CSV table of C-alpha atoms in Angstrom, one decimal:
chain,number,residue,atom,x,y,z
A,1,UNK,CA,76.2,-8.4,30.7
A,2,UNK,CA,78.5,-9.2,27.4
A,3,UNK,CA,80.5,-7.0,25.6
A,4,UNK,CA,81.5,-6.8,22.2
A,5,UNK,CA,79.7,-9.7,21.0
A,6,UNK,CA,76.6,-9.6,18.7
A,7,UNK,CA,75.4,-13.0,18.4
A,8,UNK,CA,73.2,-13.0,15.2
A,9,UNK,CA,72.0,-16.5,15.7
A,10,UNK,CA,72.2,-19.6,18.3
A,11,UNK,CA,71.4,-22.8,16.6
A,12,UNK,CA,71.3,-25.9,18.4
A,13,UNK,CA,73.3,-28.8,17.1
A,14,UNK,CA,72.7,-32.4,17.6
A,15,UNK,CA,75.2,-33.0,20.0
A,16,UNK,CA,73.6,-30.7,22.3
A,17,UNK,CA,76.0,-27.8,21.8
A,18,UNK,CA,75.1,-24.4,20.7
A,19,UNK,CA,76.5,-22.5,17.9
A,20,UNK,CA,77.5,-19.1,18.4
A,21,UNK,CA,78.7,-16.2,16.2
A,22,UNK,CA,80.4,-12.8,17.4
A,23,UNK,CA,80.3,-10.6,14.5
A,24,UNK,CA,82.6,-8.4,16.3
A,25,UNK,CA,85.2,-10.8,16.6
A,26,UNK,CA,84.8,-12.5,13.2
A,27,UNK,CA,84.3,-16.2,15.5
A,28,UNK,CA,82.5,-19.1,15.1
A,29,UNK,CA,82.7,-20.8,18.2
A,30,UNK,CA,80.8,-24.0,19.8
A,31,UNK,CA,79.4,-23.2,23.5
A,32,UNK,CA,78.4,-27.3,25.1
A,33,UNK,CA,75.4,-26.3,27.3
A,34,UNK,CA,73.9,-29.6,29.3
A,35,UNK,CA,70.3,-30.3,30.4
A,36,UNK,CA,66.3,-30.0,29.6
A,37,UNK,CA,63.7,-28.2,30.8
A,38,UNK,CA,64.1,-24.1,31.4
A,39,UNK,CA,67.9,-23.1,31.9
A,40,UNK,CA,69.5,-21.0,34.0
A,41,UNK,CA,71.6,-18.3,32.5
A,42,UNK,CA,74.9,-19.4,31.3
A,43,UNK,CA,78.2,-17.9,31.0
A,44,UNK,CA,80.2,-18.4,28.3
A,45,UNK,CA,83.6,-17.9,28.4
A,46,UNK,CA,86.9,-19.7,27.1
A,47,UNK,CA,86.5,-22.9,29.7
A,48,UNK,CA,83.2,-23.6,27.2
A,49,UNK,CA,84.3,-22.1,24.3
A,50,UNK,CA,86.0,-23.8,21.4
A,51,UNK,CA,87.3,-21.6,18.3
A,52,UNK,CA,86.1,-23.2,15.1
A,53,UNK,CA,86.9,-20.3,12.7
A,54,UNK,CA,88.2,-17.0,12.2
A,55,UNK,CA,89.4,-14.5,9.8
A,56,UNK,CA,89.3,-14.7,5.9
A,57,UNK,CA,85.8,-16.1,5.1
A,58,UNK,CA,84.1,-14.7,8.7
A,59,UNK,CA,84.8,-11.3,8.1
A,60,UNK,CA,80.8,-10.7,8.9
A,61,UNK,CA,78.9,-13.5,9.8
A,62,UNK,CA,75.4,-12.8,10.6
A,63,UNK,CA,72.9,-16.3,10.4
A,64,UNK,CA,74.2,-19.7,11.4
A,65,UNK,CA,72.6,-23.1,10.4
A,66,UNK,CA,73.3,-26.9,11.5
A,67,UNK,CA,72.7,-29.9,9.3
A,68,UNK,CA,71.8,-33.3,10.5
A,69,UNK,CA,75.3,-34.2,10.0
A,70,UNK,CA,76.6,-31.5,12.1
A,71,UNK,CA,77.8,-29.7,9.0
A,72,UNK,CA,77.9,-25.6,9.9
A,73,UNK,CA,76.6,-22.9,7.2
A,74,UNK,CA,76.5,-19.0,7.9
A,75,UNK,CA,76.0,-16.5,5.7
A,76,UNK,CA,78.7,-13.5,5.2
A,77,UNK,CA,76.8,-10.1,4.8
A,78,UNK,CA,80.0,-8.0,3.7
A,79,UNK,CA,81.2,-11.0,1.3
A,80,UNK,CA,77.6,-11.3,0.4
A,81,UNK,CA,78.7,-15.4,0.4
A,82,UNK,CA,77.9,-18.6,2.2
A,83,UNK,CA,80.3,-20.5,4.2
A,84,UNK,CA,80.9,-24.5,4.9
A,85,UNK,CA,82.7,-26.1,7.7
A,86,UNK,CA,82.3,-29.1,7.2
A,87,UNK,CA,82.3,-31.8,10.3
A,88,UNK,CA,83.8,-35.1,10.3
A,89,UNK,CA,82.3,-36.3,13.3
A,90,UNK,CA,84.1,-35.4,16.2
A,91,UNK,CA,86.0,-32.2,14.9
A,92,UNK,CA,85.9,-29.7,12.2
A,93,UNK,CA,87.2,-29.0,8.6
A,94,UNK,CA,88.6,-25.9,7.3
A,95,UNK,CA,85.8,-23.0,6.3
A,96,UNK,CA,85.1,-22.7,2.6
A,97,UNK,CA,82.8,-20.8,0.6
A,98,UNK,CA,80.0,-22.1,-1.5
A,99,UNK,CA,79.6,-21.6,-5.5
A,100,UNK,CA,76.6,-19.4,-5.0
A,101,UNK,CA,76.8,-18.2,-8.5
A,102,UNK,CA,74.2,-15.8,-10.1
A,103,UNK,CA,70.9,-17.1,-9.6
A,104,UNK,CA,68.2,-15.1,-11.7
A,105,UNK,CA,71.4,-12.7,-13.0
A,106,UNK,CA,72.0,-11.7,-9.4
A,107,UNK,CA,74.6,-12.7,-6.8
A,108,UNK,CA,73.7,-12.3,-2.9
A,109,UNK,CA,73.5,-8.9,-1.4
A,110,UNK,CA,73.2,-9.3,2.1
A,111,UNK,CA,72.1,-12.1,2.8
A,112,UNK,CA,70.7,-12.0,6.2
A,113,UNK,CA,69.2,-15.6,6.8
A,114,UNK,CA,70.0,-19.2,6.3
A,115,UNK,CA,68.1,-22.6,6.6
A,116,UNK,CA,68.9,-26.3,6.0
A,117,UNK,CA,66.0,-29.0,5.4
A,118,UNK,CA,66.7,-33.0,6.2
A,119,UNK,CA,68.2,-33.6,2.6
A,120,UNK,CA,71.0,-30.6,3.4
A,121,UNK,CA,69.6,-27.8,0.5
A,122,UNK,CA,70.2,-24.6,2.0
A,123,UNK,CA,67.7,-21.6,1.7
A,124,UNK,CA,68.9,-18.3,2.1
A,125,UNK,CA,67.6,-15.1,2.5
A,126,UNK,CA,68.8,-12.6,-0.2
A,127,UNK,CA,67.8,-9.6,1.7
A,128,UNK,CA,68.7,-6.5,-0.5
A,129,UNK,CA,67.8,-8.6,-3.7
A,130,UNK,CA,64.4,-8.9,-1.6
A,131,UNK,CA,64.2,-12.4,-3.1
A,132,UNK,CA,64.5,-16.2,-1.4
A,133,UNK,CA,67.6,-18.1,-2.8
A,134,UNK,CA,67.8,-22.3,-2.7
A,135,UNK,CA,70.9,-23.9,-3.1
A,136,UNK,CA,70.1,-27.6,-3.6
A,137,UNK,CA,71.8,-30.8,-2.3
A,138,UNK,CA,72.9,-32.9,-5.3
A,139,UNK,CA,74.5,-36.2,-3.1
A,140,UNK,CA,77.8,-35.1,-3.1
A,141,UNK,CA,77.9,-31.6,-3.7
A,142,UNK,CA,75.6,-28.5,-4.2
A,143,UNK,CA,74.0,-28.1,-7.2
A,144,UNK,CA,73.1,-24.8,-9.1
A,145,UNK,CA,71.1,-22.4,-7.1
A,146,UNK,CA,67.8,-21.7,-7.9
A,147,UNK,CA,65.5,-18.5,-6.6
A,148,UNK,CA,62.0,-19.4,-5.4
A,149,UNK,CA,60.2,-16.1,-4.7
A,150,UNK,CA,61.0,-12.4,-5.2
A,151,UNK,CA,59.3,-9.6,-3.1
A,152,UNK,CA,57.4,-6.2,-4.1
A,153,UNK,CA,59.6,-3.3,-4.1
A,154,UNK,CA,61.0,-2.6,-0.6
A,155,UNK,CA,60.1,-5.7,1.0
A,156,UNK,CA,63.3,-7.3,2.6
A,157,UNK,CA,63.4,-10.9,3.8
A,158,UNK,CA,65.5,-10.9,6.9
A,159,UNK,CA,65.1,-14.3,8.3
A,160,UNK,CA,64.0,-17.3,7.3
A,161,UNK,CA,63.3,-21.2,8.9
A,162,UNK,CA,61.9,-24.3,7.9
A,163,UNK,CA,59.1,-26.7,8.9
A,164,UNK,CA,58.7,-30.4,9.1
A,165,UNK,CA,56.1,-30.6,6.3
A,166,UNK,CA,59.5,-28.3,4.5
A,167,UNK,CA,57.7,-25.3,4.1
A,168,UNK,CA,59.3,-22.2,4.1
A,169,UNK,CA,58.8,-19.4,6.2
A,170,UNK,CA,60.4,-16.2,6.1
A,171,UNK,CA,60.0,-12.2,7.9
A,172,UNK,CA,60.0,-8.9,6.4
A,173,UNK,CA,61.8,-6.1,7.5
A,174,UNK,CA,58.5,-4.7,7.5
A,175,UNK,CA,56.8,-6.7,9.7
A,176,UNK,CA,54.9,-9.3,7.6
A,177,UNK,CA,55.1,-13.4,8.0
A,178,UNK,CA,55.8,-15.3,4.6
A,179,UNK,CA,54.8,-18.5,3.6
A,180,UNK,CA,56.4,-20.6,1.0
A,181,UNK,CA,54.3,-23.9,1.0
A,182,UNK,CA,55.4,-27.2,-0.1
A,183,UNK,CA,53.5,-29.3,-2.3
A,184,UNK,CA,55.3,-32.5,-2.4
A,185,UNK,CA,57.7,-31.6,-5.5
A,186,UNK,CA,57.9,-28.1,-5.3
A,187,UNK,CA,57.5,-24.7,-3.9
A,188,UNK,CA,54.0,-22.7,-4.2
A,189,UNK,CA,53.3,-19.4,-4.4
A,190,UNK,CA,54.0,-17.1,-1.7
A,191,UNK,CA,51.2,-16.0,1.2
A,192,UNK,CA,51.8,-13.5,3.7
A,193,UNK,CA,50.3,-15.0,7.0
A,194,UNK,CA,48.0,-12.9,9.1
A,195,UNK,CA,49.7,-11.6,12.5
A,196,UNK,CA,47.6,-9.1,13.1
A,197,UNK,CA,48.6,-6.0,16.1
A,198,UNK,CA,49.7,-8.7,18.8
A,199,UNK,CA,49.4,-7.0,22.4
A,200,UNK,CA,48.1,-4.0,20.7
A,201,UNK,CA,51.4,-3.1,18.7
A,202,UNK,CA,52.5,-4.2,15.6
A,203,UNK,CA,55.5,-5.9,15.1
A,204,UNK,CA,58.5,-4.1,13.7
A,205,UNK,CA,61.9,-4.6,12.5
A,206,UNK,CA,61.2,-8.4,13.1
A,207,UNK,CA,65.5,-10.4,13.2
A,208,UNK,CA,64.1,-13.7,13.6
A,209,UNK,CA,61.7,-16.5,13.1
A,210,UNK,CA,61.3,-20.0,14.1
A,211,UNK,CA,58.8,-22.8,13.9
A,212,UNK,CA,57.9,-25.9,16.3
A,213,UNK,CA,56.6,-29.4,14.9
């Protein structure tokens, strides 16, 4: 058993390594875990472990994304911010935070969930805002963030992924399955999927979502 870690999220890099965040300790920290097929359980520990960040800007990290690059974004619940570290390959730059601004008048409010597409715009999760948030890439920095959907009144987005088509996909604290669908130039209305009473029981307090190709 581990102790005093809460690991939000475990994204999986290129390079085969898994990204882990202990909101307990305020780390981001890389965890190299080999092999295909279905693993056994693995231990990590500081022979596996290397620190990447602490402190300052991961006061509360809670979701954790990997670009195509290798670039790492997380979101910072008590900050209500979004975080770079930025890789140059074989190492890591220094954490910094990203102009977020005030898209629709608003500025995050716990964010809870973070995405990155091929082209490296982020989509966040703007939980208590009950809203999805994109930041796009311009080609050499970010550009001016943009929201793409809004809830009803008490419906809180809590996680969110992408596809390969790049739609967007995103739970409810209550339960429900959201579809944000792209059409080739731009986002279209959001859906909420069917899922039904699966094993008899519906689902509830949902933390996560993910998608296969």
């Amino acid at each position: 058993d581990v102790t005093g870690v809460q690991t939000c999220a475990l994204p999986i890099s290129r390079n085969g390594a898994v990204e882990l965040l202990d909101t307990s300790g305020n780390i981001i920290a890389t965890a190299h875990i080999y092999g295909t097929g279905q693993a056994p359980q693995v231990a990590v520990n500081s022979g596996n472990v290397s620190l990447l960040a602490s402190g300052g800007l991961v006061e509360s990290p809670y979701a954790i994304a990997v670009d195509g690059q290798k670039n790492i974004y997380f979101v910072n619940q008590r900050q209500n911010s979004l975080v770079e570290i930025p890789s140059s390959g074989n190492s890591y730059g220094t954490a910094t935070a990203l102009t977020i601004g005030t898209p629709g008048g608003l500025g995050l409010d716990n964010p809870s969930g973070i995405a990155v597409d091929g082209a490296r715009n982020l989509y966040i999760a703007d939980t208590l805002n009950q809203r999805i948030v994109e930041l796009p890439w311009a080609g050499s920095s970010y550009g001016t963030a943009t929201v793409l959907a809004t809830g009803a009144a008490g419906t809180l987005p809590v996680a969110i992924t992408l596809d390969p088509a790049g739609n967007i996909y995103y739970v409810t604290s209550d339960g429900n399955v959201v579809k944000l669908p792209w059409t080739g130039s731009s986002y279209g209305a959001a859906s909420t999927l069917t899922v039904g009473s699966p094993g008899g029981q519906a689902v509830f307090n949902p933390v996560a979502i993910a998608v296969d190709g």
